[in-house]
Short mmCIF file of C-alpha atoms in Angstrom, two decimals:
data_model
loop_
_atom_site.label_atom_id
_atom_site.label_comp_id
_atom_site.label_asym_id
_atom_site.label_seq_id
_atom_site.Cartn_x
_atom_site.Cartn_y
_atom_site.Cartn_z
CA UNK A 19 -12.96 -27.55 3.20
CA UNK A 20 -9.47 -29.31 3.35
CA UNK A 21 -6.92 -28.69 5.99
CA UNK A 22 -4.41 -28.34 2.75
CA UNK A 23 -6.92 -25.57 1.54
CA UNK A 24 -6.97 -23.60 4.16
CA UNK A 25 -3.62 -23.48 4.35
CA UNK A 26 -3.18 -21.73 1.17
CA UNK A 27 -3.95 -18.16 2.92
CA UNK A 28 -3.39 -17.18 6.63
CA UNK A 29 -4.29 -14.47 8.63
CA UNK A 30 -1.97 -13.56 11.06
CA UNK A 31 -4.79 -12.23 14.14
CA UNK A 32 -4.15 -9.36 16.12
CA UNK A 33 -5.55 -9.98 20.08
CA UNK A 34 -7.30 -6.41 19.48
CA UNK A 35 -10.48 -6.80 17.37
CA UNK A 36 -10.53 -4.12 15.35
CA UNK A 37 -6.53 -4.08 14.20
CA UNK A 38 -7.26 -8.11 13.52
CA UNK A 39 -10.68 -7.80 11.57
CA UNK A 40 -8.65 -5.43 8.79
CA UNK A 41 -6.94 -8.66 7.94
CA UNK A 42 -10.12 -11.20 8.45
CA UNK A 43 -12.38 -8.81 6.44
CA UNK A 44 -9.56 -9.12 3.41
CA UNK A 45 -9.68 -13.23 3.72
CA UNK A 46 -13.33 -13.25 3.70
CA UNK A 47 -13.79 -11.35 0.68
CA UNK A 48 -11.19 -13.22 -1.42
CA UNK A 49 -14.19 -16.15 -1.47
CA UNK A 50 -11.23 -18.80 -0.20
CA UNK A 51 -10.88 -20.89 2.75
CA UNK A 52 -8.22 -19.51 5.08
CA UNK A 53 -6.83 -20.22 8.42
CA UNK A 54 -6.52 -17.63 11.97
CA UNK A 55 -3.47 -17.75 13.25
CA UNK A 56 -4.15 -16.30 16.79
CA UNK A 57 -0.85 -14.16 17.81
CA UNK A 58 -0.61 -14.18 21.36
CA UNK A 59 2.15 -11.33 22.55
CA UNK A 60 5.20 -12.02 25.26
CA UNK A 61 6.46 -9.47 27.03
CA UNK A 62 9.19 -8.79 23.66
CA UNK A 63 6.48 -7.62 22.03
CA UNK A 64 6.38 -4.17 23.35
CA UNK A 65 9.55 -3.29 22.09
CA UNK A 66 10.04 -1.79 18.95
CA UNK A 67 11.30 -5.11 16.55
CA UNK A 68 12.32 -3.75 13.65
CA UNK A 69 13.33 -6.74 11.93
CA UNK A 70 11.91 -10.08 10.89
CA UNK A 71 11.19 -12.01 13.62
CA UNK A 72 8.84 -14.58 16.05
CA UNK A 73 10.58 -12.95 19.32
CA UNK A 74 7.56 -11.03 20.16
CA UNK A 75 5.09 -14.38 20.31
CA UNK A 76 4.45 -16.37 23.38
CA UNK A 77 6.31 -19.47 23.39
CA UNK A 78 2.61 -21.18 22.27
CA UNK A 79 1.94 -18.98 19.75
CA UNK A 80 5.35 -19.19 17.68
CA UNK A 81 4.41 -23.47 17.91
CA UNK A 82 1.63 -22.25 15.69
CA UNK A 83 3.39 -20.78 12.89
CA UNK A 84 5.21 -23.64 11.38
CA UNK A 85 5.42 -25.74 8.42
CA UNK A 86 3.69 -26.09 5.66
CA UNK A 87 3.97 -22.94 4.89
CA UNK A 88 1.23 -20.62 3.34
CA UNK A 89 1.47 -19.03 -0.11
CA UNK A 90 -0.07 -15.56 1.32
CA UNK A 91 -0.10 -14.21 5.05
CA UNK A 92 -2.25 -11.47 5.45
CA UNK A 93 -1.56 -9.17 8.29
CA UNK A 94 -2.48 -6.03 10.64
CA UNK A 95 -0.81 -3.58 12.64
CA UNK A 96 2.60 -2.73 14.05
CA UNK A 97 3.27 -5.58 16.13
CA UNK A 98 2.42 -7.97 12.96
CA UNK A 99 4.51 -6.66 10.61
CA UNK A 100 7.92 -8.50 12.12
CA UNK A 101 6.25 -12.12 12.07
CA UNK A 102 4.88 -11.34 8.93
CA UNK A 103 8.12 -10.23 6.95
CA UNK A 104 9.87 -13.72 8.90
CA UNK A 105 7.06 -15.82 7.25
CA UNK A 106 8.45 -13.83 4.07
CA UNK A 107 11.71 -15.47 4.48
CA UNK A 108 10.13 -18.79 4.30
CA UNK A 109 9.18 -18.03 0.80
CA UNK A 110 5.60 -16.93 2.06
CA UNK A 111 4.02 -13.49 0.15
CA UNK A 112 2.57 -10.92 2.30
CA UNK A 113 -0.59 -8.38 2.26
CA UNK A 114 0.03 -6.11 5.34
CA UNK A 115 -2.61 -3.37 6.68
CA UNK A 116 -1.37 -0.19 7.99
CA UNK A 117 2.36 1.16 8.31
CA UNK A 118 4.81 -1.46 9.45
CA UNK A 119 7.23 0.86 10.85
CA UNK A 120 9.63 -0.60 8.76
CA UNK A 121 11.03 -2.64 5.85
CA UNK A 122 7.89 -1.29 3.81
CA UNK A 123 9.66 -2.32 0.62
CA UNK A 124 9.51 -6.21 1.64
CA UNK A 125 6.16 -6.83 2.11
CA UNK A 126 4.40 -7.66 -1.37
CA UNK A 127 1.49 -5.58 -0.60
CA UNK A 128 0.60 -2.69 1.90
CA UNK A 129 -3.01 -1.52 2.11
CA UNK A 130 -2.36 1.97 4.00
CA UNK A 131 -4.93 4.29 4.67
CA UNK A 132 -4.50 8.06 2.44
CA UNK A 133 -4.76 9.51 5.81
CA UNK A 134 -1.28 7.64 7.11
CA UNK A 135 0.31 9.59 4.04
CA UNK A 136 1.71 6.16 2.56
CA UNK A 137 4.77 6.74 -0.07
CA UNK A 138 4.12 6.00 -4.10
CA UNK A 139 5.39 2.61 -3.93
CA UNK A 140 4.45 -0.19 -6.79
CA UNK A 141 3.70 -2.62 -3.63
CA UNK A 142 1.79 0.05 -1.84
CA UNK A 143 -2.33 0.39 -2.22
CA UNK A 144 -3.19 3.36 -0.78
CA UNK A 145 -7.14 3.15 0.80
CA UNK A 146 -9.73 5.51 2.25
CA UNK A 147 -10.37 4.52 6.06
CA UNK A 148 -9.44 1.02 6.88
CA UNK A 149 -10.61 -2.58 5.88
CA UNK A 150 -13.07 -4.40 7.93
CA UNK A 151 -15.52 -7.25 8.24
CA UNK A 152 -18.99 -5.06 7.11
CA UNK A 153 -19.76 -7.09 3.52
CA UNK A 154 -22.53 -6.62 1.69
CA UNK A 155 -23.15 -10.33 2.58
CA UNK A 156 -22.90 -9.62 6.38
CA UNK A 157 -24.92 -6.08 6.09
CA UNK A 158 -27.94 -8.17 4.38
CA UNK A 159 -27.95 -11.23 6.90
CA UNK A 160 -27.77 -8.69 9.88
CA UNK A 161 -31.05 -6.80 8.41
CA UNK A 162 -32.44 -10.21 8.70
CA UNK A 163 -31.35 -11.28 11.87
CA UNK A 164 -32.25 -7.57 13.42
CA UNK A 165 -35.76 -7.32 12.07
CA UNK A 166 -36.65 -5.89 15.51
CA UNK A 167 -34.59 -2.72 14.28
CA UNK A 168 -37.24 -2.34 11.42
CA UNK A 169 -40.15 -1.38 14.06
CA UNK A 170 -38.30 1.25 15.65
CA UNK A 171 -39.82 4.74 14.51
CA UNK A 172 -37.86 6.53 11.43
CA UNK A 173 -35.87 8.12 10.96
CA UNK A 174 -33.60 5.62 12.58
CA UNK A 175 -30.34 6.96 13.40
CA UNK A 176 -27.32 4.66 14.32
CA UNK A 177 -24.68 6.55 16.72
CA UNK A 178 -21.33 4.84 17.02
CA UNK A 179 -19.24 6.14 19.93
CA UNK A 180 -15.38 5.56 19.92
CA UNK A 181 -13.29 7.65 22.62
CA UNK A 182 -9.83 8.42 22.91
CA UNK A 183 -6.90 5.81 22.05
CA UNK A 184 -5.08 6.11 25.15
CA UNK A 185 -7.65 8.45 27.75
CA UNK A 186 -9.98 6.64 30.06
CA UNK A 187 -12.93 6.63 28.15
CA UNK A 188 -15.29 9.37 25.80
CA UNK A 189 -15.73 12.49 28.19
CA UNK A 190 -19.28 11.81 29.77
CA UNK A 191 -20.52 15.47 28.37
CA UNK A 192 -19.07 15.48 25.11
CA UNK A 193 -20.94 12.00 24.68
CA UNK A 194 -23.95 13.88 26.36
CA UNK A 195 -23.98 16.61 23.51
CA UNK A 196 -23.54 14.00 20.72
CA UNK A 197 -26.74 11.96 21.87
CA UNK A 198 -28.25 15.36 22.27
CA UNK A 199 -27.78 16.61 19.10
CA UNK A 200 -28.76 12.84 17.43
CA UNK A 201 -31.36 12.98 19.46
CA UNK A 202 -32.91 16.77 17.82
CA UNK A 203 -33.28 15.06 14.30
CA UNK A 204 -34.21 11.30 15.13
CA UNK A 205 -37.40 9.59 15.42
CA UNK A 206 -35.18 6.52 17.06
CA UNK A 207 -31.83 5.80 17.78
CA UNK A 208 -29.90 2.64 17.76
CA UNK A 209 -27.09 3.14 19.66
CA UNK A 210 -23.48 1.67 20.57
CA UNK A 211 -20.16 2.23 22.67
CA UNK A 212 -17.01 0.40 22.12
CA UNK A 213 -13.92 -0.58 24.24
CA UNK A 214 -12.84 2.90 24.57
CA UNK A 215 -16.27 4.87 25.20
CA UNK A 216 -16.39 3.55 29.12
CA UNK A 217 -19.27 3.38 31.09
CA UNK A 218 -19.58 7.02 32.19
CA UNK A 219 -19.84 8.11 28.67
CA UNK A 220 -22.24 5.26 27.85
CA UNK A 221 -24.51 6.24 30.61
CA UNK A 222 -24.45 9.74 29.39
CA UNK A 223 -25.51 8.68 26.52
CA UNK A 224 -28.86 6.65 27.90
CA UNK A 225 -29.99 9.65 29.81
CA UNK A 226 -29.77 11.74 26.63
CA UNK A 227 -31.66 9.03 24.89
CA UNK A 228 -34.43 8.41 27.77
CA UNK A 229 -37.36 10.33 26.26
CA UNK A 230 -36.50 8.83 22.29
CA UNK A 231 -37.41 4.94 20.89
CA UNK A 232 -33.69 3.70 21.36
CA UNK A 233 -31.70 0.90 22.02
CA UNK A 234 -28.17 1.15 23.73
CA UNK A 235 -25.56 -1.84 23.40
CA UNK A 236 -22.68 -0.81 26.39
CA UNK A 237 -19.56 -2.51 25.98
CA UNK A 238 -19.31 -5.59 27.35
CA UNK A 239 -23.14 -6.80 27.19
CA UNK A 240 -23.92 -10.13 27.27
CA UNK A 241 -25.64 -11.28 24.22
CA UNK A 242 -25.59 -11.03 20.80
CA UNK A 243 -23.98 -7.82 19.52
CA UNK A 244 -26.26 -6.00 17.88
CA UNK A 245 -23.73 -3.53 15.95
CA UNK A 246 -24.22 -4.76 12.25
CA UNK A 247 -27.45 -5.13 12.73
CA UNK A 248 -27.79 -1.48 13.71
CA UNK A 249 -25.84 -0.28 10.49
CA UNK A 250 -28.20 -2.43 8.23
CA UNK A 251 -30.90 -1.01 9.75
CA UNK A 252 -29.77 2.58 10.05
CA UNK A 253 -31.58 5.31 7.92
CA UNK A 254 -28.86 7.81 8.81
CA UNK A 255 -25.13 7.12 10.75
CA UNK A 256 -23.70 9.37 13.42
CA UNK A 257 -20.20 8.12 14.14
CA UNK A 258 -17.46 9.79 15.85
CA UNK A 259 -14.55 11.02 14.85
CA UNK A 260 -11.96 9.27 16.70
CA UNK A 261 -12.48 5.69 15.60
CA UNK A 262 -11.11 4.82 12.06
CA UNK A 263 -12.76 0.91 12.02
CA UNK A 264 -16.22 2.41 13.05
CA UNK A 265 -16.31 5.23 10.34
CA UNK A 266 -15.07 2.58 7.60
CA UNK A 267 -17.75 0.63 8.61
CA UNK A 268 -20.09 2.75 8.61
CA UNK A 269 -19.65 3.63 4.58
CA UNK A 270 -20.24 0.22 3.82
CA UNK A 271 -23.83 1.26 4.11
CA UNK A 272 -25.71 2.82 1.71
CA UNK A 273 -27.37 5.74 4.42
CA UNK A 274 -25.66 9.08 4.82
CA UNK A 275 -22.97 9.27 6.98
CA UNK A 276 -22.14 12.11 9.61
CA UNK A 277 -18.84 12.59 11.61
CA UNK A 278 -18.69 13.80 15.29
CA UNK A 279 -15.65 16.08 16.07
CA UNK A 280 -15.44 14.68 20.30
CA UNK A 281 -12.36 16.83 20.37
CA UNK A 282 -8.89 16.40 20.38
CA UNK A 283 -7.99 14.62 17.51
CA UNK A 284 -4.89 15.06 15.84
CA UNK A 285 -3.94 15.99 12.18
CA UNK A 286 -4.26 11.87 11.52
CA UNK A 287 -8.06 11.90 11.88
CA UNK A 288 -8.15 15.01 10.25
CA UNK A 289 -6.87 14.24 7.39
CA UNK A 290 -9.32 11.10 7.03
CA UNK A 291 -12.19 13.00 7.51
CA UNK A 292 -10.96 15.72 4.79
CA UNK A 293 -10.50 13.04 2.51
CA UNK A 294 -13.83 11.35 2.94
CA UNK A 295 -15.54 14.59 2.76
CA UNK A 296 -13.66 15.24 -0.38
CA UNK A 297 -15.24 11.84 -1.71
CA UNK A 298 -18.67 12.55 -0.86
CA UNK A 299 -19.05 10.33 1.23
CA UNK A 300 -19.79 11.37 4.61
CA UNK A 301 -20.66 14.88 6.13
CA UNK A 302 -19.81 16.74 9.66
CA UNK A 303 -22.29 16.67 12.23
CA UNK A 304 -23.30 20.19 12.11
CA UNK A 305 -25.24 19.16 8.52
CA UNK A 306 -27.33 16.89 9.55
CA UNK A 307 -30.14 15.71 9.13
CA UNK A 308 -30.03 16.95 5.62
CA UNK A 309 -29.64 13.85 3.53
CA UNK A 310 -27.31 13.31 0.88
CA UNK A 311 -26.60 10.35 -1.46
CA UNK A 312 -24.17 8.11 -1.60
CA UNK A 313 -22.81 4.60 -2.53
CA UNK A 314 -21.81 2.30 -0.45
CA UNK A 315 -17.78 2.57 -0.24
CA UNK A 316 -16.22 -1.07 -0.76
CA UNK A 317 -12.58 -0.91 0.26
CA UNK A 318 -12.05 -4.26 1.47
CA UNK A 319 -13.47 -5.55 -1.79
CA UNK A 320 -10.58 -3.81 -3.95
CA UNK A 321 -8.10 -4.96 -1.70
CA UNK A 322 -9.56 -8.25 -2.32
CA UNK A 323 -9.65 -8.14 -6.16
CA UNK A 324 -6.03 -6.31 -6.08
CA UNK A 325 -4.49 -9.68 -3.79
CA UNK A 326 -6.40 -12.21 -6.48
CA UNK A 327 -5.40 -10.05 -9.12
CA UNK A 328 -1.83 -10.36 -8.12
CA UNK A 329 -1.15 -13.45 -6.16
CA UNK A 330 -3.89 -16.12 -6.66
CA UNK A 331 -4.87 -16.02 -10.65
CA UNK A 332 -3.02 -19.38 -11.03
#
């Protein structure tokens, strides 16, 4: 791969993992190098820049993104959106994921989620959950790399804990009930927590799982992380409701998916879990572990086509 290649397409990362992998999982599926920009946030960055601009960057980071220019940025999240739409000005196109806050008619392309209630817009592609990094490629190496996953006793359930945006982690007994309830209909479970569950939850969690074939990944481990392994291995997925990267990922698979209500979620979430319901593809809690069929739901691919489609075809 040439330096001049990669060039062509940047991705404009996010510091938080899952807001930056909506934009990685997009480059990786249009099949062309790409470079990571790394964006690195000053203190301007927490104010709300509603205009095209590098002020919220670190000094470092704005050295980064500088000529030659890219012919497509592809971008996530709030605190994106200004950098991106100033890379715009240099003549660049950009493919932003989620609502900007602003200036939505100057990006080229939005990929919104139905559940953000995105405006009919010709540059607006309205998706079900959120793109992400779980290909079909990376689902089929993980099965291979996580063969231990295949001895655990069926049926193997995955359960994929979020917690609350902005609380101090999953409430240790509603995580208790979840595992408990998983924990009724599995023969194993293959479990994780993420940077919101906490430790409290996490531990809940274990002692629900104590008497059941499991395996618990706490946030943080050392290690490899086991997480796609666990969906490619997974003959059923419990994930809850709180975390829209987690529940995307989760219908990459092909296994039946199930959503956890911890509580407390607002009309958002709500609305993503009606409209996934609505698709047939995933199922509250309360139904399992009645299986269901289902295809595995390829978002990030039709972004993908839709960018070549539009932007790369010369």
């Amino acid at each position: 791969m040439t330096e001049a290649a990669a060039n062509r397409i940047w991705v404009l990362a996010d510091p938080r993992a899952g807001t930056a992998a909506q934009a990685i999982g997009i480059a990786e599926r249009l099949g062309r190098p790409f470079r990571t920009v790394p964006l690195d946030w000053g203190p301007m960055a927490r104010l709300p820049l509603l205009w095209a601009t590098r002020t919220g960057l670190t000094p470092e980071s704005r050295r980064q993104i500088a000529d030659p220019w890219p012919d497509i940025a592809i971008s996530a999240g709030r605190r994106s959106a200004p950098v991106a739409l100033w890379l715009a000005g240099q003549g660049v196109r950009t493919v932003h994921c989620m609502r900007p806050g602003f200036g939505e008619h100057r990006f080229d392309l939005l990929v919104v989620g139905r559940h953000d209630s995105p405006p009919a817009a010709p540059n607006i592609l309205p998706i079900l959950g959120a793109t992400h990094r779980m290909s079909p490629a990376r689902l089929a190496a993980a099965r291979r790399e996580w063969g231990m996953f295949g001895e655990l006793p069926g049926p193997r359930i995955a359960l994929l804990l979020g917690g609350p945006p902005r609380g101090e982690g999953m409430a240790p007994g509603t995580a208790a009930t979840i595992a408990r309830q998983v924990a009724g209909f599995a023969g194993s479970v293959v479990a994780t927590g993420s940077r919101r569950t906490g430790r409290a939850a996490e531990s809940a969690v274990a002692e629900e799982l104590s008497g059941l074939p499991h395996h618990l990944h706490r946030w943080g481990d050392g290690g490899r992380n086991p997480y796609a392994g666990m969906l490619a291995w997974a003959d059923a997925v419990v994930v809850t409701g709180d975390s829209v990267s987690m529940l995307s990922e989760a219908l990459a698979t092909t296994a039946p998916v199930f959503i956890a209500d911890p509580g407390g979620l607002g009309a958002r979430h709500h609305r993503l879990h009606d409209s996934v319901y609505a698709a047939g593809q995933a199922r509250p809690l309360a139904e399992a572990p009645t299986p269901f069929a289902r295809d595995p739901f390829d978002e990030t691919g039709r972004v993908a086509f839709e960018i070549a489609e539009r932007f790369l075809r010369l």
